[in-house]
Coordinates of C-alpha atoms in Angstrom, one line a residue:
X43 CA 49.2 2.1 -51.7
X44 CA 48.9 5.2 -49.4
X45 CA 52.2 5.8 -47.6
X46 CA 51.8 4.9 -43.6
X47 CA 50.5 8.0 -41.3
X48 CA 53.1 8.6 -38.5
X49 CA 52.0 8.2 -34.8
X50 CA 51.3 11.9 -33.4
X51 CA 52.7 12.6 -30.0
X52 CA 50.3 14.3 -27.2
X53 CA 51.4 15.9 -24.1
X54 CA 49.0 15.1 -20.5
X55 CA 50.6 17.3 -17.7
X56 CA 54.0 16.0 -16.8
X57 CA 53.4 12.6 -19.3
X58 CA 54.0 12.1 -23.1
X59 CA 52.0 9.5 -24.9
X60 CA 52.4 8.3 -28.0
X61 CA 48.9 8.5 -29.9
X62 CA 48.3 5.1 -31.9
X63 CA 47.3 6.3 -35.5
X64 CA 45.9 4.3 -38.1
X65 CA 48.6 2.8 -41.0
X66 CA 46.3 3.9 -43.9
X67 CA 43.0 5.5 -44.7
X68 CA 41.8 2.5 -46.8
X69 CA 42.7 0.3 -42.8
X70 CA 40.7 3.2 -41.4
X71 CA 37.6 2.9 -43.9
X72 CA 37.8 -0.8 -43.7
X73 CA 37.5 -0.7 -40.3
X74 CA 34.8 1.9 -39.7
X75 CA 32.7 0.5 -42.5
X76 CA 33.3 -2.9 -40.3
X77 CA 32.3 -1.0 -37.1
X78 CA 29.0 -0.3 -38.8
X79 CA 28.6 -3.4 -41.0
X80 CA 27.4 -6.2 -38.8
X81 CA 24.6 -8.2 -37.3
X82 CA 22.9 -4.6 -37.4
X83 CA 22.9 -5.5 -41.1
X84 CA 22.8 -9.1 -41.9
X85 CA 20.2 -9.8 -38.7
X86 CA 18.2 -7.2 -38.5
X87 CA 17.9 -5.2 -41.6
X88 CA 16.2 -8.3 -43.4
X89 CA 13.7 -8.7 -40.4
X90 CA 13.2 -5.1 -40.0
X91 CA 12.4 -4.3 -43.3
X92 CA 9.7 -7.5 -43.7
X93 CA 7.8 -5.6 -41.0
X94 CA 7.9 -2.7 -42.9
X95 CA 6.6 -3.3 -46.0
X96 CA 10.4 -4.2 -47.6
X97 CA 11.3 -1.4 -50.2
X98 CA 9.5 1.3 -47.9
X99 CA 11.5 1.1 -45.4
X100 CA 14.3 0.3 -47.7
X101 CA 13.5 3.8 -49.0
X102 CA 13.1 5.5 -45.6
X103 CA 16.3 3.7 -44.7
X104 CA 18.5 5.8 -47.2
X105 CA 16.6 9.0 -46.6
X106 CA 17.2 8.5 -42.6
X107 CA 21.0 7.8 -43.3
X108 CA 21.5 10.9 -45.7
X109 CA 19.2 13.2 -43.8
X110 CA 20.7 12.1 -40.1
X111 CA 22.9 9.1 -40.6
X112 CA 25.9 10.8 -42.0
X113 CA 25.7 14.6 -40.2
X114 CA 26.0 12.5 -36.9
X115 CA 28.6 10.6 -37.8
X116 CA 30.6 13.6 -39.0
X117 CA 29.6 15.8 -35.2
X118 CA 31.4 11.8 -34.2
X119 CA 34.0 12.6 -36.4
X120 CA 34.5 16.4 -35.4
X121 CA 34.4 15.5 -31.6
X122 CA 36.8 12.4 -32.1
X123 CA 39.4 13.7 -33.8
X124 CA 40.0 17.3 -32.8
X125 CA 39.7 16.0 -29.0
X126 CA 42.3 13.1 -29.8
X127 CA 40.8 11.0 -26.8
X128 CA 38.3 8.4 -26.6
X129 CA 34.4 9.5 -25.5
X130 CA 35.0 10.7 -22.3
X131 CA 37.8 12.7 -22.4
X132 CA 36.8 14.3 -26.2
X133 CA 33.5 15.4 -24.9
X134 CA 35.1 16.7 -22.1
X135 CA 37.4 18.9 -24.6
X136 CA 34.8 19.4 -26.6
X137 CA 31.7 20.9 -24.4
X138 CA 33.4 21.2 -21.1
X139 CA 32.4 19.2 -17.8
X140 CA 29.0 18.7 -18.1
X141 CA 29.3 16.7 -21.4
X142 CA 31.3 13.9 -19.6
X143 CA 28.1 11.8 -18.6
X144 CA 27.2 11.6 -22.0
X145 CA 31.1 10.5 -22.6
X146 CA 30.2 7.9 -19.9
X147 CA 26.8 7.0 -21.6
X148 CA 28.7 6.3 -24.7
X149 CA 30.9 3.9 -22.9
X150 CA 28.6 1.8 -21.2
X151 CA 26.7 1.4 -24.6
X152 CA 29.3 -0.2 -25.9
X153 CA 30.1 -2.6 -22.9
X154 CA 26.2 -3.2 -22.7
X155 CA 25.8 -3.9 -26.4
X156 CA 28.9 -6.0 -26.4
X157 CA 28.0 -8.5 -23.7
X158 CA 24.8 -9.3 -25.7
X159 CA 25.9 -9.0 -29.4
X160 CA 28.6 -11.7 -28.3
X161 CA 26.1 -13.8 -27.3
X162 CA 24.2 -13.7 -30.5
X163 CA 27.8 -13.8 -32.6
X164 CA 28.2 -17.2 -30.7
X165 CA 25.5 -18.3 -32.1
X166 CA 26.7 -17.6 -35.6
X167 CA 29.8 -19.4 -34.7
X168 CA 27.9 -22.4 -33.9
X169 CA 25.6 -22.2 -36.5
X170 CA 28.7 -22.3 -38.8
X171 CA 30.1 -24.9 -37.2
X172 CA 26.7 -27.2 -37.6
X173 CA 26.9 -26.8 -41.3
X174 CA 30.6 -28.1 -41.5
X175 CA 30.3 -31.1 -39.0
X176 CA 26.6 -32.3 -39.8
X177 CA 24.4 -29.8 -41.6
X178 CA 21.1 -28.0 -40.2
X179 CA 18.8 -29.9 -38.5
X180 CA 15.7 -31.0 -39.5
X181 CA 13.9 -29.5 -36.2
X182 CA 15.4 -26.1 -36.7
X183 CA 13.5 -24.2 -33.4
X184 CA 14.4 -27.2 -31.3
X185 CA 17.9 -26.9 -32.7
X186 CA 18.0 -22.7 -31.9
X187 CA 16.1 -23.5 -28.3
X188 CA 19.3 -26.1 -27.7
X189 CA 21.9 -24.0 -28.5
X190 CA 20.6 -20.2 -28.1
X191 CA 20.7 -20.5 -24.5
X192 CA 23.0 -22.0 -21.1
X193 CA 26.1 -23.9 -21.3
X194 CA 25.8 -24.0 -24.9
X195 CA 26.0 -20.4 -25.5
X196 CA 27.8 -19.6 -22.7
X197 CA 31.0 -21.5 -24.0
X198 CA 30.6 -19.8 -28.1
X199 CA 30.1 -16.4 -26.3
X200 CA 33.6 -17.1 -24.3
X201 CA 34.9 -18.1 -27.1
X202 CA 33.8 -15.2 -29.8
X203 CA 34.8 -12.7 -27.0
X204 CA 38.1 -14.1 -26.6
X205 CA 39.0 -13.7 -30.2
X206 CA 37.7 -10.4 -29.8
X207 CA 40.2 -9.2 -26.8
X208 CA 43.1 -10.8 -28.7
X209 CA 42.7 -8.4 -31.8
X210 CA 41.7 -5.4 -29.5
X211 CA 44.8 -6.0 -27.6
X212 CA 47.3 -6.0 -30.5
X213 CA 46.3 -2.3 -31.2
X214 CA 44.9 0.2 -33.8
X215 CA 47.5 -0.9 -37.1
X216 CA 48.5 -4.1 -35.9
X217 CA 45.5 -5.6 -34.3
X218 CA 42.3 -3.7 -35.6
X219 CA 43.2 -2.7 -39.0
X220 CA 44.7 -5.7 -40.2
X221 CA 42.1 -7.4 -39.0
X222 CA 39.7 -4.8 -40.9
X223 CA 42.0 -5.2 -44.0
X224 CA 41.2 -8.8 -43.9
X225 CA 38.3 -9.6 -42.7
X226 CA 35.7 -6.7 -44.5
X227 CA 36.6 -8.2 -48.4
X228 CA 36.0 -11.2 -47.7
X229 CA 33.0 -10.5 -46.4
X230 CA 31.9 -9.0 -49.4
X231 CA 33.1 -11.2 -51.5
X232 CA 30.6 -14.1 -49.9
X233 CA 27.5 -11.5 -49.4
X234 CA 27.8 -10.8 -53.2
X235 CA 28.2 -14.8 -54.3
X236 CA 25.5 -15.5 -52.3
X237 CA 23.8 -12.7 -54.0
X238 CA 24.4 -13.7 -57.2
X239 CA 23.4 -17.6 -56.5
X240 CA 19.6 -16.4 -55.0
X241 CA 19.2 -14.8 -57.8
X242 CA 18.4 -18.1 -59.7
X243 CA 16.0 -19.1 -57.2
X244 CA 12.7 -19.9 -58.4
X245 CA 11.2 -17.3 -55.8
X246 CA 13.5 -14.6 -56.4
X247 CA 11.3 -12.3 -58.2
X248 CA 8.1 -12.1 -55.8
X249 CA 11.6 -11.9 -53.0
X250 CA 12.6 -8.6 -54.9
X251 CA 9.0 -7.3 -55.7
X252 CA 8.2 -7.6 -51.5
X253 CA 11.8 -6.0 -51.4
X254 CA 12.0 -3.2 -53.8
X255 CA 8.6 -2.1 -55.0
X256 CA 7.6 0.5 -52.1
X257 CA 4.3 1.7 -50.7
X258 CA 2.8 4.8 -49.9
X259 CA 1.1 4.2 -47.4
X260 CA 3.8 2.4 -45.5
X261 CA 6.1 5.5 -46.3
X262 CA 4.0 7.7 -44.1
X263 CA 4.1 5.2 -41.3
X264 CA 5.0 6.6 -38.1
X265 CA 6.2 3.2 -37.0
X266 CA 8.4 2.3 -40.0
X267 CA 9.8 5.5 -40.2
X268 CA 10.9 5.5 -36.6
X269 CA 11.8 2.2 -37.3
X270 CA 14.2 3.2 -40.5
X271 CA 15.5 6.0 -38.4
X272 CA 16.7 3.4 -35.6
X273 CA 18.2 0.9 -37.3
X274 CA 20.2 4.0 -39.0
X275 CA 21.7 4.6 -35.8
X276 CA 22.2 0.9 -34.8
X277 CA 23.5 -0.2 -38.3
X278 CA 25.8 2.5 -38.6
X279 CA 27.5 2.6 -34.6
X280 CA 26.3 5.9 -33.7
X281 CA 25.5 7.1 -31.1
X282 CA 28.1 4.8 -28.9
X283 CA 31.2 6.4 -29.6
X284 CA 32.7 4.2 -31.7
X285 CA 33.1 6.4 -34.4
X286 CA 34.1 8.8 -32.4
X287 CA 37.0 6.6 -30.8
X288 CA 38.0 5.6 -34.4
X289 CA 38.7 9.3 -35.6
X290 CA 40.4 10.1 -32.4
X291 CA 43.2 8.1 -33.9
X292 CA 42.9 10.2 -37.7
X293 CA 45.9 12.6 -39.3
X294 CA 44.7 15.8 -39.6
X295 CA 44.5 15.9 -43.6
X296 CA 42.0 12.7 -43.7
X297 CA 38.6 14.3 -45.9
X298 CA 36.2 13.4 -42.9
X299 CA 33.1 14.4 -45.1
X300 CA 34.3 12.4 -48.3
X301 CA 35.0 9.4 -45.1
X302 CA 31.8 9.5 -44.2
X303 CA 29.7 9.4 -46.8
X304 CA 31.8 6.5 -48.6
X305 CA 31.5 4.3 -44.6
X306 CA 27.8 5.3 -45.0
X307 CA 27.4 4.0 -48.3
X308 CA 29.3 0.8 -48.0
X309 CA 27.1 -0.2 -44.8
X310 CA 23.9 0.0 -46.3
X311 CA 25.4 -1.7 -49.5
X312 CA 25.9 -4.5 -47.4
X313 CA 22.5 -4.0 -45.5
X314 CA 21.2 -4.2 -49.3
X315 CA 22.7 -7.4 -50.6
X316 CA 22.1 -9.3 -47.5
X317 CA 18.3 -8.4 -47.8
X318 CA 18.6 -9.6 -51.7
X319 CA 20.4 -12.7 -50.3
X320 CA 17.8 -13.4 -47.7
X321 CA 14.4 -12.1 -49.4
X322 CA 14.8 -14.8 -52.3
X323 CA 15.4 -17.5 -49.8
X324 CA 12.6 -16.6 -48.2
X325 CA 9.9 -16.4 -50.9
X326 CA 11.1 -19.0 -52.3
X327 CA 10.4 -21.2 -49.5
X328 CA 7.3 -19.6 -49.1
X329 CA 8.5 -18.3 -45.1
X330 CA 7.4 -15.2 -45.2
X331 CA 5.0 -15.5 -42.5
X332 CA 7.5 -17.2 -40.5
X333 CA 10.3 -14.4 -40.8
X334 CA 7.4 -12.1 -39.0
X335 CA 7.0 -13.2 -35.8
X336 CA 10.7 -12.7 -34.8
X337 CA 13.9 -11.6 -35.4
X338 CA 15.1 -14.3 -34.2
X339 CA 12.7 -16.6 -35.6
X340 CA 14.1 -14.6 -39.5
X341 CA 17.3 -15.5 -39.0
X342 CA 18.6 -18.5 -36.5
X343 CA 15.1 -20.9 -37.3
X344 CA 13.5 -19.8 -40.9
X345 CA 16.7 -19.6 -43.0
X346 CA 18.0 -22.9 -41.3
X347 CA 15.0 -24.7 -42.2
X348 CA 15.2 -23.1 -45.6
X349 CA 18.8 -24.2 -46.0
X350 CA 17.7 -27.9 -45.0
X351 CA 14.3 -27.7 -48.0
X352 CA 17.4 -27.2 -50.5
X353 CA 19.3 -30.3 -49.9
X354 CA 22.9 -30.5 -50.1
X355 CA 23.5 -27.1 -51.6
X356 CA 21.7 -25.6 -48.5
X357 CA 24.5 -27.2 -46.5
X358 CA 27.1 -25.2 -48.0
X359 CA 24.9 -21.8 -48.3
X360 CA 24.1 -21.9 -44.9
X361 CA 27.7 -22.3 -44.0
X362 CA 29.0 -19.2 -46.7
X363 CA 25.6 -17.1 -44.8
X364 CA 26.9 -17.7 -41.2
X365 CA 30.3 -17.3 -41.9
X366 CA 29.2 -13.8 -43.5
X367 CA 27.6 -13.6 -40.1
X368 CA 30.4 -13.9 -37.9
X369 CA 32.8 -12.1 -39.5
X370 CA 30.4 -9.0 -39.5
X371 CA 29.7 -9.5 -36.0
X372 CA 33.5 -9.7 -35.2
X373 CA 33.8 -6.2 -36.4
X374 CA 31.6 -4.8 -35.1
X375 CA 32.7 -6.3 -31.7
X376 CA 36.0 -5.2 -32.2
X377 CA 35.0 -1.4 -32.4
X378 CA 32.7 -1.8 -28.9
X379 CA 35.5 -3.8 -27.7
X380 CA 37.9 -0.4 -28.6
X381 CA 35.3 2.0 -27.1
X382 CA 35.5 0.5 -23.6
X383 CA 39.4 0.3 -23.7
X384 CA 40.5 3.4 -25.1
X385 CA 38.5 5.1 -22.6
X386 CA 40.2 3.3 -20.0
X387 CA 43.3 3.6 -21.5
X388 CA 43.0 7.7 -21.7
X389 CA 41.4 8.3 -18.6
X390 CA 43.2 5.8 -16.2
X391 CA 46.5 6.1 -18.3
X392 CA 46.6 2.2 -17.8
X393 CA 48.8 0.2 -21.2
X394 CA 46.5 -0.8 -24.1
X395 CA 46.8 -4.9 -23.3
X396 CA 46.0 -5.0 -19.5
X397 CA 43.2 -2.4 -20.5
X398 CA 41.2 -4.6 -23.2
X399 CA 41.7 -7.6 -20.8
X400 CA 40.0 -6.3 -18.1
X401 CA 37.7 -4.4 -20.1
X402 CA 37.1 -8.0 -21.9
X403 CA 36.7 -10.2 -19.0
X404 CA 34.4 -8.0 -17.0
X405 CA 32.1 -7.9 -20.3
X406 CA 32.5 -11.5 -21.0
X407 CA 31.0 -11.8 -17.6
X408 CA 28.1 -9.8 -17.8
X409 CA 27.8 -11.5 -21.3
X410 CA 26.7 -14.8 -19.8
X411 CA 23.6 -13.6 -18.0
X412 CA 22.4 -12.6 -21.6
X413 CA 23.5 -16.1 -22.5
X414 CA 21.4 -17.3 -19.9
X415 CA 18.2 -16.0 -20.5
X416 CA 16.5 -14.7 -23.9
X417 CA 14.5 -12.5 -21.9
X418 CA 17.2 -10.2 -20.8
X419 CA 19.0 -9.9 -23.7
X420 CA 16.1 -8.8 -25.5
X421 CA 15.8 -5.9 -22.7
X422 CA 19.8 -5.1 -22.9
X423 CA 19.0 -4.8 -26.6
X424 CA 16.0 -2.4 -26.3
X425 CA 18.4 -0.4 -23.6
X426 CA 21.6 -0.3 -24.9
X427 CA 21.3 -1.1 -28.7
X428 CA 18.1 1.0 -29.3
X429 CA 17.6 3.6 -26.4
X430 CA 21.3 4.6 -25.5
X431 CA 22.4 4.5 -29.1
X432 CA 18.9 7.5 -29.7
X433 CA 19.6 9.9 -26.3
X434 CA 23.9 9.6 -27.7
X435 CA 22.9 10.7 -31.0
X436 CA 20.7 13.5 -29.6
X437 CA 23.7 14.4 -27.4
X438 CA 26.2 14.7 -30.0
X439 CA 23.8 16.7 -32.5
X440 CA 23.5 19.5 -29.9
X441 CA 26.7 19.4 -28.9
X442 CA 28.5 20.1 -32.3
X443 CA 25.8 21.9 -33.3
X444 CA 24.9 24.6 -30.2
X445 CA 28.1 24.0 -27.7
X446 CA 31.1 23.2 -29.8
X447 CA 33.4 25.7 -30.5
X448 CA 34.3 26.0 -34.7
X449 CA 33.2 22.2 -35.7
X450 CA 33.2 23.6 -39.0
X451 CA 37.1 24.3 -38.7
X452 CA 37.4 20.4 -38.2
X453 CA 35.5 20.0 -41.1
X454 CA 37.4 21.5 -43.8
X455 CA 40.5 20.2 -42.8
X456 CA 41.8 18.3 -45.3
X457 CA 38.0 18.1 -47.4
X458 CA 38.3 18.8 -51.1
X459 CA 36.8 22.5 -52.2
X460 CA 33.2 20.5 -52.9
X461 CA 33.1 19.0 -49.7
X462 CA 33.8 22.1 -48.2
X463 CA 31.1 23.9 -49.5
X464 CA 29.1 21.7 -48.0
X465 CA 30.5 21.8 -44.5
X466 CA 27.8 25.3 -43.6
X467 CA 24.6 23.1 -44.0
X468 CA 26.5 19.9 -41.9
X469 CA 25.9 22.4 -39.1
X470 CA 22.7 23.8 -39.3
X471 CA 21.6 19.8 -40.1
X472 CA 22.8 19.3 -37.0
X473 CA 21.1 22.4 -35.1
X474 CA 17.5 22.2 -36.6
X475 CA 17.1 19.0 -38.4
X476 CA 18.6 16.0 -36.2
X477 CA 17.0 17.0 -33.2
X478 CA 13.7 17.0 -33.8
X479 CA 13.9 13.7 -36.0
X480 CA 15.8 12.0 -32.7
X481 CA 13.0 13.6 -30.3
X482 CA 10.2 11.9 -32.7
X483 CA 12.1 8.6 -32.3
X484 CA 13.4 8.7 -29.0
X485 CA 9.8 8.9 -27.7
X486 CA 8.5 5.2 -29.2
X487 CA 11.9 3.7 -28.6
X488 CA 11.8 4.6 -25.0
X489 CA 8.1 3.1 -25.4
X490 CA 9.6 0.1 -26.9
X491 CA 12.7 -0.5 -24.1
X492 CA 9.8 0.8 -21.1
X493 CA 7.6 -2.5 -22.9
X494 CA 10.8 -4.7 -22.8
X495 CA 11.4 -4.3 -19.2
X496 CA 7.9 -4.8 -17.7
X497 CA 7.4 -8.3 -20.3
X498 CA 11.0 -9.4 -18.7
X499 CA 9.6 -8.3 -15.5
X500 CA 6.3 -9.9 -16.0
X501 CA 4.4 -6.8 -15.6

């Protein structure tokens, strides 16, 4: 087992702070792969890739996480840990003054995404909790209209949040990475039982043909690649600083090229079982018109009712898939929850456990107007999980590719002699490439969040 990194000391003006440091690179991978491996994955990679054509987008998926996935988590990765400081302060270090509103941006991502994604985790929760106490109902869209929304969610997205602040609050080693260290095995262990079990499905085939024969046609979509090219972003937590507040707490030696491939890899892994999990299922149930119409609808009304066609067995599936769910979602909390109180712990000097309180409650808050109303947290999800996560990555791709002084020095600390022949085209990726790709999808996902808002707004 890898011998504990020791805490590294920084010096602010007259104070001396001690920098938490993770306890071991597998707790650090564990917990970045967890930061990336979430609802983003299990919610809406299945639904996603049914509107675009399955092994398509599957296809453009891969290509849109090699080609920009993994250089913009590295320019996280640069930023993060040479700055030692969470968003704010990094990209202050990093590109001088007038980077700090994009530090800011980053920040209220992560408290926008979190006071919905809580929401929808809550739901999970409860879901889970139906399958232990009762099984699905027989009515599953007047189950999801019961629960999905008022008192009902409110009290699971108080609940899911609370967990949340708990582990945030115990720290880097002692809260979030043993958290990580737990939690991320056995969700894989469950995705890949699951896996295995819907592959004796009578439907299972015409689930993986949908899934993993591609099109051409659908390969030169506009929509689907724009489409493969945001969920990148979402699925992986760029874009909000997350990564970026992870590596802030890295040893210098840590290979942050071979790190991020192998976090890339491991996320759309479990992007990829959960569709092989969910795509059987589906077909053979014969839903896949149903898993169209919504996200929503894929995931919290289809499946149910699928769960409830297969008898008693569906009981205890359903329970394994939304306990999958959930502990996905709880990462990936945990790392928004992080982003919001690191920065307020660097900038405001105030202790880590007051910090994610505060930073908790006010989110929690916020949290129940989305619990309140569909309508908005469909708009906070086209702002902050689609729009914000785009402009960030466009930020960060100029910024270590144009501003930043010697990313490449970052770089090859501590990479092995491949990686670091590799590190020269990281950077011109970032100059030429990324940008153009973000500008191409920043222009239909600001369509998309512009739509949102005027259908909230009745417009």
């Amino acid at each position: 087992m890898p011998e504990p990194i020791e805490a590294e000391v920084q010096h602010h003006g007259e104070e001396t702070i001690q920098r938490e440091l993770w306890g071991t690179r597998v707790g650090f991978i564990l917990a970045a792969v967890g930061s990336a491996v979430g609802l983003g994955n299990m919610w809406r990679f299945p639904y996603v890739a049914s509107e675009g054509g399955g092994a398509a987008f599957v296809l453009l998926y891969i290509g849109m996480t090699l080609a920009i996935g993994i250089p913009i988590m590295l320019a996280e990765f640069v930023v993060g840990r040479r700055g030692r400081l969470s968003p704010i302060g990094a990209l202050r270090k990093a590109g001088g003054p007038a980077w700090v509103p994009m530090g800011f941006l980053f920040v209220l991502a992560g408290f926008l995404i979190l006071s919905y994604y809580s929401v929808i985790a809550g739901w999970t929760v409860r879901y889970g909790i139906d399958a232990i106490l009762f099984g699905f109902s027989d009515a599953p869209g007047d189950r999801f209209n019961e629960i999905s929304t008022g008192f009902p969610a409110m009290v699971y997205h108080v609940a899911f949040m609370i967990v949340t602040i708990t582990i945030v609050m115990l720290g880097v080693e002692k809260g979030i990475e043993k958290a990580a260290l737990v939690l991320m095995p056995t969700l894989f262990v469950i995705l890949i039982g699951l896996a295995v079990w819907a592959s004796t499905l009578d439907g299972a085939l015409a689930g993986y043909a949908f899934y993993l024969k591609p099109s051409l046609k659908e390969l030169l979509d506009p929509t689907i690649i724009r489409q493969a090219a945001a969920q990148a972003f979402f699925s992986l937590s760029l874009g909000m600083g997350a990564m970026l507040t992870f590596a802030s707490y890295l040893s210098r030696d840590e290979n942050l090229n071979r790190e991020a491939v192998v976090i890339s890899f491991s996320d759309f892994s479990v992007a990829f079982v959960a569709g092989l999990v969910v795509f059987p299922v589906i077909f053979a149930l014969g839903l896949q018109g149903d898993v169209g119409e919504s996200a929503v609808g894929a995931l919290f009304i289809s499946l149910p009712g699928a769960f409830v066609e297969m008898g008693s067995i569906g009981r205890w599936v359903g329970l394994l898939f939304f306990l999958a769910l959930t502990v996905g979602a709880l990462t990936s909390a945990i790392s928004l929850l992080e982003v919001v109180t690191a920065s307020i712990i660097d900038e405001f000097r105030v202790p880590r456990k007051p910090a994610a309180v505060s930073a908790g409650i006010v989110i929690t808050l916020l949290g129940l107007l989305n619990a309140s109303s569909l309508g908005l947290l469909g708009v906070f999800d086209k702002i902050a999980g689609e729009l914000f996560l785009v402009l960030g990555a466009f930020g960060l791709s100029v910024l270590v590719g144009w501003r930043m002084e010697d990313p490449e020095h970052e770089l090859r600390l501590g990479a092995s002699p491949w990686f670091a022949g590799v590190v020269p085209g990281v950077k011109f990726t970032l100059r030429y490439i990324v940008p153009p790709v973000i500008l191409f999808v920043l222009w239909f996902t600001f369509q998309d969040a512009a739509a949102a808002v005027r259908a909230f707004l009745g417009g």
